[in-house]
Coordinates of C-alpha atoms and ligand atoms in Angstrom, one line a residue:
X9 CA 56.5 26.3 -8.1
X10 CA 57.6 22.7 -8.7
X11 CA 55.9 20.5 -11.1
X12 CA 54.4 18.5 -8.2
X13 CA 53.0 21.5 -6.4
X14 CA 51.6 22.9 -9.7
X15 CA 49.8 19.6 -10.2
X16 CA 48.6 19.7 -6.6
X17 CA 47.3 23.3 -7.1
X18 CA 45.6 22.3 -10.3
X19 CA 43.9 19.4 -8.6
X20 CA 42.7 21.7 -5.8
X21 CA 41.3 24.2 -8.3
X22 CA 39.7 21.4 -10.3
X23 CA 38.2 19.9 -7.1
X24 CA 36.9 23.4 -6.1
X25 CA 35.4 23.8 -9.5
X26 CA 33.7 20.4 -9.5
X27 CA 32.6 21.2 -5.9
X28 CA 31.0 24.4 -6.9
X29 CA 29.7 22.8 -10.1
X30 CA 28.1 20.0 -8.2
X31 CA 26.6 22.4 -5.6
X32 CA 25.3 24.6 -8.5
X33 CA 23.5 21.7 -10.1
X34 CA 22.3 20.5 -6.7
X35 CA 20.9 23.9 -6.0
X36 CA 19.4 24.2 -9.5
X37 CA 17.7 20.8 -9.1
X38 CA 16.5 21.7 -5.6
X39 CA 15.1 25.1 -6.6
X40 CA 13.4 23.7 -9.7
X41 CA 11.7 21.1 -7.5
X42 CA 10.8 23.7 -4.8
X43 CA 9.2 26.1 -7.4
X44 CA 7.4 23.2 -9.2
X45 CA 5.8 22.1 -5.9
X46 CA 5.0 25.7 -4.8
X47 CA 3.4 26.4 -8.2
X48 CA 1.3 23.2 -8.1
X49 CA -0.4 24.6 -4.9
X50 CA -1.3 27.7 -6.9
X51 CA -2.6 25.5 -9.8
X52 CA -4.9 23.7 -7.3
X53 CA -6.3 27.0 -6.3
X54 CA -7.2 28.1 -9.9
X55 CA -10.9 28.7 -10.1
X56 CA -11.3 29.4 -6.4
X57 CA -12.9 32.7 -5.4
X58 CA -11.6 34.7 -2.4
X59 CA -14.7 33.7 -0.4
X60 CA -13.9 30.0 -0.9
X61 CA -10.4 30.4 0.7
X62 CA -11.7 31.3 4.2
X63 CA -14.4 28.8 5.1
X64 CA -13.7 26.1 7.8
X65 CA -16.6 23.6 7.6
X66 CA -15.4 21.5 10.6
X67 CA -12.5 21.4 13.0
X68 CA -10.5 18.9 10.8
X69 CA -10.8 21.2 7.8
X70 CA -8.5 24.1 7.3
X71 CA -9.3 27.1 5.1
X72 CA -7.4 27.1 1.8
X73 CA -5.8 30.4 2.8
X74 CA -4.5 28.8 5.9
X75 CA -2.9 26.0 3.9
X76 CA -1.2 28.6 1.6
X77 CA 0.2 30.4 4.6
X78 CA 1.1 27.4 6.8
X79 CA 3.2 25.7 4.2
X80 CA 5.0 29.0 3.7
X81 CA 5.5 29.4 7.5
X82 CA 7.2 26.0 7.5
X83 CA 9.9 27.2 5.1
X84 CA 10.2 30.5 7.0
X85 CA 10.4 28.9 10.4
X86 CA 12.7 26.0 9.8
X87 CA 14.9 27.4 7.1
X88 CA 15.0 31.2 6.8
X89 CA 14.9 32.0 10.5
X90 CA 17.6 29.4 11.1
X91 CA 19.9 29.7 8.1
X92 CA 19.5 33.1 6.4
X93 CA 21.7 35.6 8.3
X94 CA 19.9 38.8 9.3
X95 CA 16.5 37.4 8.3
X96 CA 13.6 39.2 9.9
X97 CA 10.0 38.2 9.5
X98 CA 7.9 40.9 7.8
X99 CA 4.9 40.0 10.0
X100 CA 6.1 38.3 13.2
X101 CA 2.5 37.4 14.2
X102 CA 2.2 34.9 11.4
X103 CA 4.4 32.6 13.5
X104 CA 1.5 32.3 15.9
X105 CA -1.3 32.2 13.3
X106 CA 0.3 29.7 11.0
X107 CA 2.0 27.3 13.3
X108 CA 0.0 24.1 13.2
X109 CA 1.1 21.8 16.1
X110 CA 4.8 22.4 16.7
X111 CA 5.1 23.1 20.4
X112 CA 8.9 23.6 20.1
X113 CA 8.3 26.4 17.6
X114 CA 6.1 28.4 20.0
X115 CA 2.5 29.0 20.8
X116 CA -0.2 28.6 18.1
X117 CA -3.7 29.7 17.2
X118 CA -6.5 27.3 17.9
X119 CA -7.0 24.8 15.1
X120 CA -10.9 24.8 15.2
X121 CA -11.0 28.6 14.9
X122 CA -9.0 29.0 11.7
X123 CA -12.1 29.8 9.8
X124 CA -12.6 33.0 11.9
X125 CA -9.5 34.6 10.5
X126 CA -10.3 37.1 7.8
X127 CA -6.9 38.8 7.9
X128 CA -4.4 38.5 6.4
X129 CA -6.5 38.5 3.3
X130 CA -6.0 36.0 0.5
X131 CA -3.9 38.5 -1.4
X132 CA -1.7 39.1 1.6
X133 CA -1.3 35.4 2.1
X134 CA -0.3 35.1 -1.6
X135 CA 2.2 37.9 -1.1
X136 CA 3.6 36.1 2.0
X137 CA 4.2 33.1 -0.2
X138 CA 5.9 35.1 -2.9
X139 CA 8.1 36.9 -0.3
X140 CA 9.2 33.6 1.4
X141 CA 9.9 32.0 -2.0
X142 CA 12.2 34.9 -3.0
X143 CA 14.1 34.6 0.3
X144 CA 14.6 30.9 -0.3
X145 CA 15.9 31.8 -3.8
X146 CA 18.3 34.3 -2.2
X147 CA 19.5 31.9 0.4
X148 CA 20.2 29.2 -2.1
X149 CA 21.7 31.5 -4.7
X150 CA 24.8 32.0 -2.6
X151 CA 25.1 28.9 -0.5
X152 CA 28.3 26.8 0.2
X153 CA 28.3 23.0 0.1
X154 CA 28.4 22.8 3.9
X155 CA 25.4 24.9 4.5
X156 CA 23.6 23.2 1.7
X157 CA 24.1 19.9 3.4
X158 CA 22.2 21.3 6.4
X159 CA 19.5 23.1 4.4
X160 CA 18.7 20.5 1.8
X161 CA 17.1 17.8 4.0
X162 CA 14.8 20.5 5.6
X163 CA 13.9 22.0 2.2
X164 CA 13.1 18.5 0.9
X165 CA 11.0 17.8 4.0
X166 CA 9.2 21.2 3.4
X167 CA 8.5 20.1 -0.2
X168 CA 6.9 16.8 0.9
X169 CA 5.0 18.7 3.7
X170 CA 3.6 21.0 1.0
X171 CA 2.5 18.0 -1.0
X172 CA 0.7 16.6 2.0
X173 CA -1.1 19.9 2.4
X174 CA -2.0 19.9 -1.3
X175 CA -4.0 16.8 -0.6
X176 CA -5.6 18.3 2.5
X177 CA -6.4 21.5 0.5
X178 CA -8.2 19.3 -2.0
X179 CA -10.2 17.2 0.5
X180 CA -10.9 20.3 2.7
X181 CA -12.3 22.3 -0.2
X182 CA -14.4 19.3 -1.1
X183 CA -15.9 19.3 2.4
X184 CA -16.4 23.1 2.3
X185 CA -18.2 22.9 -1.1
X186 CA -20.3 19.9 0.1
X187 CA -22.0 22.1 2.7
X188 CA -23.3 24.4 0.0
X189 CA -26.7 23.5 -1.5
X190 CA -25.5 25.0 -4.8
X191 CA -22.9 22.2 -5.0
X192 CA -20.0 24.2 -6.5
X193 CA -17.8 22.5 -9.0
X194 CA -14.1 22.4 -8.1
X195 CA -13.0 21.0 -11.5
X196 CA -15.2 20.2 -14.5
X197 CA -15.2 16.5 -15.2
X198 CA -12.2 15.6 -17.4
X199 CA -13.7 12.3 -18.4
X200 CA -17.3 11.3 -18.9
X201 CA -18.9 8.9 -16.3
X202 CA -17.3 5.6 -16.7
X203 CA -19.7 2.8 -16.0
X204 CA -17.9 -0.3 -17.0
X205 CA -18.0 -4.0 -16.3
X206 CA -15.3 -4.6 -13.7
X207 CA -13.5 -7.8 -13.0
X208 CA -14.7 -9.9 -10.1
X209 CA -12.8 -9.5 -6.9
X210 CA -10.3 -12.3 -6.4
X211 CA -8.0 -13.1 -3.5
X212 CA -4.2 -13.4 -4.3
X213 CA -2.4 -15.8 -2.0
X214 CA 0.9 -15.1 -0.3
X215 CA 3.0 -17.8 1.5
X216 CA 4.3 -17.1 5.0
X217 CA 7.6 -15.3 4.8
X218 CA 10.0 -13.1 6.7
X219 CA 10.1 -9.8 4.8
X220 CA 11.9 -6.5 5.1
X221 CA 9.5 -3.8 6.2
X222 CA 10.2 -0.1 6.0
X223 CA 12.2 2.3 3.9
X224 CA 15.6 1.3 2.6
X225 CA 17.2 4.8 3.0
X226 CA 17.5 5.5 -0.8
X227 CA 15.8 8.8 -1.4
X228 CA 13.4 10.7 0.9
X229 CA 11.2 9.1 3.4
X230 CA 9.5 10.2 6.6
X231 CA 11.0 9.0 9.9
X232 CA 7.9 6.9 10.6
X233 CA 8.8 4.6 7.7
X234 CA 11.9 3.3 9.5
X235 CA 13.9 1.7 10.8
X236 CA 13.7 -1.0 8.1
X237 CA 13.4 -4.3 9.9
X238 CA 12.5 -7.9 9.4
X239 CA 8.9 -9.0 10.1
X240 CA 7.3 -12.5 10.0
X241 CA 4.2 -12.2 7.8
X242 CA 2.1 -15.4 8.1
X243 CA 0.3 -16.7 5.0
X244 CA -2.6 -14.5 3.8
X245 CA -4.6 -13.5 0.8
X246 CA -5.4 -10.0 -0.4
X247 CA -8.1 -8.8 -2.7
X248 CA -7.2 -8.1 -6.3
X249 CA -8.9 -4.7 -6.2
X250 CA -10.6 -2.3 -3.8
X251 CA -14.3 -2.7 -2.8
X252 CA -16.6 -0.9 -5.3
X253 CA -19.6 1.3 -4.6
X254 CA -21.9 -1.4 -6.0
X255 CA -20.5 -3.9 -3.5
X256 CA -20.8 -1.4 -0.7
X257 CA -24.5 -0.7 -1.6
X258 CA -25.1 -4.5 -1.1
X259 CA -23.8 -4.0 2.5
X260 CA -26.1 -1.0 3.0
X261 CA -29.1 -2.9 1.5
X262 CA -28.4 -5.8 3.8
X263 CA -28.9 -3.3 6.7
X264 CA -25.2 -3.2 7.4
X265 CA -25.5 0.1 9.2
X266 CA -28.2 -1.1 11.6
X267 CA -26.8 -4.5 12.5
X268 CA -24.5 -4.2 15.5
X269 CA -22.9 -7.6 15.0
X270 CA -20.6 -6.2 12.3
X271 CA -19.4 -3.2 14.2
X272 CA -16.6 -2.5 16.8
X273 CA -18.1 -1.1 20.0
X274 CA -16.7 2.4 19.3
X275 CA -17.8 2.2 15.7
X276 CA -21.4 1.2 16.7
X277 CA -21.5 4.2 19.1
X278 CA -20.3 6.5 16.3
X279 CA -22.7 5.2 13.7
X280 CA -25.6 5.8 16.0
X281 CA -24.4 9.2 17.3
X282 CA -23.6 10.4 13.8
X283 CA -26.6 8.6 12.2
X284 CA -24.4 7.3 9.4
X285 CA -26.3 5.4 6.8
X286 CA -23.8 5.6 3.9
X287 CA -20.4 6.9 3.1
X288 CA -19.7 10.7 3.6
X289 CA -21.2 12.8 0.7
X290 CA -23.9 10.2 -0.2
X291 CA -27.5 11.1 -0.3
X292 CA -30.5 9.1 -1.4
X293 CA -32.8 10.8 -4.0
X294 CA -35.9 9.1 -5.4
X295 CA -34.6 5.7 -4.3
X296 CA -31.1 6.1 -5.9
X297 CA -27.8 7.0 -4.3
X298 CA -26.1 10.2 -5.3
X299 CA -22.8 11.6 -4.2
X300 CA -21.0 14.9 -4.1
X301 CA -17.7 14.9 -6.0
X302 CA -15.2 17.6 -6.8
X303 CA -16.8 17.7 -10.2
X304 CA -20.3 18.2 -8.8
X305 CA -23.3 16.2 -7.5
X306 CA -24.0 13.1 -9.5
X307 CA -25.4 9.5 -9.2
X308 CA -23.1 7.1 -7.4
X309 CA -21.1 5.1 -10.0
X310 CA -21.3 1.4 -8.9
X311 CA -18.0 0.6 -10.7
X312 CA -15.9 3.1 -8.8
X313 CA -14.0 2.1 -5.6
X314 CA -16.0 3.2 -2.6
X315 CA -14.5 6.2 -0.8
X316 CA -15.0 8.5 2.2
X317 CA -15.5 5.6 4.6
X318 CA -14.2 5.5 8.1
X319 CA -12.1 2.7 9.6
X320 CA -15.2 1.6 11.4
X321 CA -17.2 1.3 8.2
X322 CA -14.3 -0.5 6.4
X323 CA -14.0 -3.0 9.3
X324 CA -17.8 -3.5 9.5
X325 CA -17.9 -4.1 5.7
X326 CA -15.1 -6.7 6.0
X327 CA -17.0 -8.4 8.9
X328 CA -20.1 -8.5 6.8
X329 CA -18.2 -10.0 3.9
X330 CA -16.7 -12.6 6.4
X331 CA -13.1 -11.5 5.7
X332 CA -10.9 -8.8 7.3
X333 CA -8.8 -5.8 6.5
X334 CA -5.1 -6.4 5.7
X335 CA -2.3 -5.6 8.2
X336 CA 0.1 -2.9 7.0
X337 CA 2.8 -5.5 6.7
X338 CA 0.7 -7.7 4.5
X339 CA -0.2 -4.6 2.4
X340 CA 3.5 -3.6 2.0
X341 CA 4.5 -7.1 1.1
X342 CA 1.7 -7.4 -1.5
X343 CA 2.6 -4.0 -2.9
X344 CA 6.4 -4.5 -3.0
X345 CA 6.6 -5.6 -6.6
X346 CA 3.6 -3.6 -7.9
X347 CA 4.4 -0.8 -10.3
X348 CA 3.9 2.7 -8.9
X349 CA 1.2 3.8 -11.2
X350 CA -2.4 4.8 -10.7
X351 CA -4.9 7.6 -10.5
X352 CA -3.0 10.3 -8.7
X353 CA -3.6 14.1 -8.5
X354 CA -1.3 14.8 -11.5
X355 CA -4.1 13.3 -13.6
X356 CA -6.4 16.0 -12.2
X357 CA -9.4 13.7 -12.1
X358 CA -9.9 14.3 -8.3
X359 CA -12.1 11.2 -7.9
X360 CA -11.5 7.4 -7.9
X361 CA -11.9 5.6 -11.2
X362 CA -13.4 2.2 -12.0
X363 CA -10.7 -0.5 -12.1
X364 CA -11.1 -1.6 -15.7
X365 CA -10.4 1.9 -17.0
X366 CA -7.4 2.2 -14.7
X367 CA -6.0 -1.2 -15.8
X368 CA -6.2 -0.3 -19.5
X369 CA -3.8 2.5 -18.8
X370 CA -1.2 0.2 -17.4
X371 CA -0.7 -2.4 -20.1
X372 CA 3.0 -2.9 -19.3
X373 CA 2.6 -4.3 -15.8
X374 CA 4.7 -7.3 -14.9
X375 CA 2.7 -10.5 -15.4
X376 CA 3.2 -11.7 -11.8
X377 CA 1.4 -8.7 -10.4
X378 CA -1.4 -8.4 -12.9
X379 CA -3.8 -9.5 -10.3
X380 CA -3.4 -6.5 -7.9
X381 CA -5.2 -3.5 -9.3
X382 CA -5.3 0.0 -7.9
X383 CA -2.9 -0.7 -5.1
X384 CA -1.6 2.9 -5.6
X385 CA -3.7 5.9 -6.1
X386 CA -7.5 6.2 -6.3
X387 CA -8.2 5.5 -2.5
X388 CA -6.1 5.3 0.6
X389 CA -6.6 1.7 1.9
X390 CA -7.4 1.3 5.6
X391 CA -5.3 -1.4 7.3
X392 CA -6.1 -3.0 10.6
X393 CA -2.6 -1.9 11.9
X394 CA -2.6 0.6 14.7
X395 CA -0.2 3.5 13.9
X396 CA 2.8 2.8 16.2
X397 CA 6.6 3.0 16.0
X398 CA 8.6 0.4 14.2
X399 CA 11.2 -1.4 16.4
X400 CA 14.1 0.9 17.1
X401 CA 12.2 4.1 16.1
X402 CA 13.4 7.2 17.9
X403 CA 11.8 10.7 17.7
X404 CA 14.3 13.2 16.3
X405 CA 15.2 16.0 18.7
X406 CA 13.8 19.5 18.1
X407 CA 10.6 20.8 16.5
X408 CA 10.8 18.6 13.4
X409 CA 10.7 15.5 15.7
X410 CA 7.1 16.5 16.2
X411 CA 6.3 15.9 12.6
X412 CA 5.1 12.2 13.0
X413 CA 6.1 10.6 16.3
X414 CA 3.8 12.3 18.6
X415 CA 0.7 11.1 16.7
X416 CA 1.4 7.4 17.3
X417 CA -1.7 6.8 19.4
X418 CA -5.4 6.0 18.6
X419 CA -4.9 6.1 14.8
X420 CA -4.8 3.5 12.1
X421 CA -2.4 3.2 9.1
X422 CA -3.6 3.7 5.6
X423 CA -1.5 2.8 2.5
X424 CA -1.2 3.5 -1.2
X425 CA -2.2 7.1 -1.7
X426 CA -5.3 8.4 -3.4
X427 CA -6.6 10.4 -6.4
X428 CA -5.6 13.5 -4.4
X429 CA -2.0 12.3 -3.6
X430 CA 1.0 13.3 -5.8
X431 CA 2.7 10.4 -7.7
X432 CA 6.0 12.0 -6.6
X433 CA 4.9 11.9 -2.9
X434 CA 3.8 8.3 -2.4
X435 CA 6.0 5.3 -1.6
X436 CA 5.5 1.6 -1.1
X437 CA 6.6 2.2 2.6
X438 CA 4.5 5.3 3.1
X439 CA 2.4 5.3 6.3
X440 CA -0.6 7.6 6.3
X441 CA -2.6 7.7 9.5
X442 CA -6.0 8.9 10.7
X443 CA -8.4 8.3 13.6
X444 CA -10.9 5.5 13.0
X445 CA -13.9 7.8 12.7
X446 CA -12.4 10.1 10.0
X447 CA -13.9 10.0 6.5
X448 CA -13.3 13.2 4.7
X449 CA -10.1 11.9 3.0
X450 CA -10.3 9.7 0.0
X451 CA -10.3 6.5 2.1
X452 CA -11.4 3.1 0.8
X453 CA -11.4 -0.6 1.5
X454 CA -9.2 -3.5 0.2
X455 CA -10.1 -6.9 1.8
X456 CA -7.8 -9.6 3.0
X457 CA -8.3 -13.0 4.6
X458 CA -6.5 -15.9 6.3
X459 CA -5.8 -19.1 4.4
Ligands
FE2_10 FE1 1.5 21.0 8.2

């Protein structure tokens, strides 16, 4: 072998080594993340009894057991069945039972009947999780770079999907427990009731500008956050913090729920049909408002951001206050320089916190943004933007194209994440969406106004 060819051979070996080295570290990182997220789902379930896992308290709520199995089904269906040679499902019927809404992945069980399913048992669902996890380990333990390129994006999507279900699991078990006159406690309060003086709400002004909206492609994002595009955002002001319970009580006491002039027609119909008089989980006892929280039944803390309000209520409150809700582009512009910190699920408080307390945690905020509090975490903020595709958006082919695109009708965009959202899940460009009458998520209100 000539010197030149020896050098070439050495280079090839070195390249192969660095290839396998880089794929090893990639796999290690990916698996560590995968197991961390899978484990956090189990952490959320600590303290639940088998009976808790099965109840479905309304069609929007899924039983905890279903969340455990459905997130597992996602990895089995979109990764193992596709990429693990010779893989055969241990229980083929799970494909029907735990498919949520992916028509391209086959038929599915009715969403509103999930609470009737006592088998598989909780233990069997947990075994299903463990079995799929070990198959993912096996697939990744011996994967070449080319296959990894195909598997990684779907695995990462599955991880973010599971984080979304962690939030739903939390809000769903809250709804389940709220039906129980014993008011079970999901988590003992980590902090004592914080009734603090909060700063007055101020409006921060923004000049008209053409701004880039949407995800820039660095790191993971859902397809609905793109394509990034330029948008003209006229001058506006946005509130320095979300609306508090105390402020919302003023709206209630001013007969906000019985004055049609504040409400959208559909909202007015809903208020009357549902007989809403306050946010979800609120009850009046001896003249005072109490609310059910994941740490039990307790008096409403006037300093906390109001939560569990529908779009209709958020919009009516804004009309009563003679302002409006922000558009999602205004929100994204206002949030673009704000630090990604706040009361997220990692803090395991499971309830919004008063602003002053949250602010003291974040002493290192850039001065120019010190006026925008709680833009991330605590409560999802309703925007007045309908959930629709950005210019140039195309639904991806296949089942995973059903993830977001097909829901772009009759829903409103919410921004910023909540106390049940993972810090590692939220983004400045993240677009959550719900129908305007929904209120079982941690949804709240940030006001905006025209100059
Ligand atoms: Fe799902």
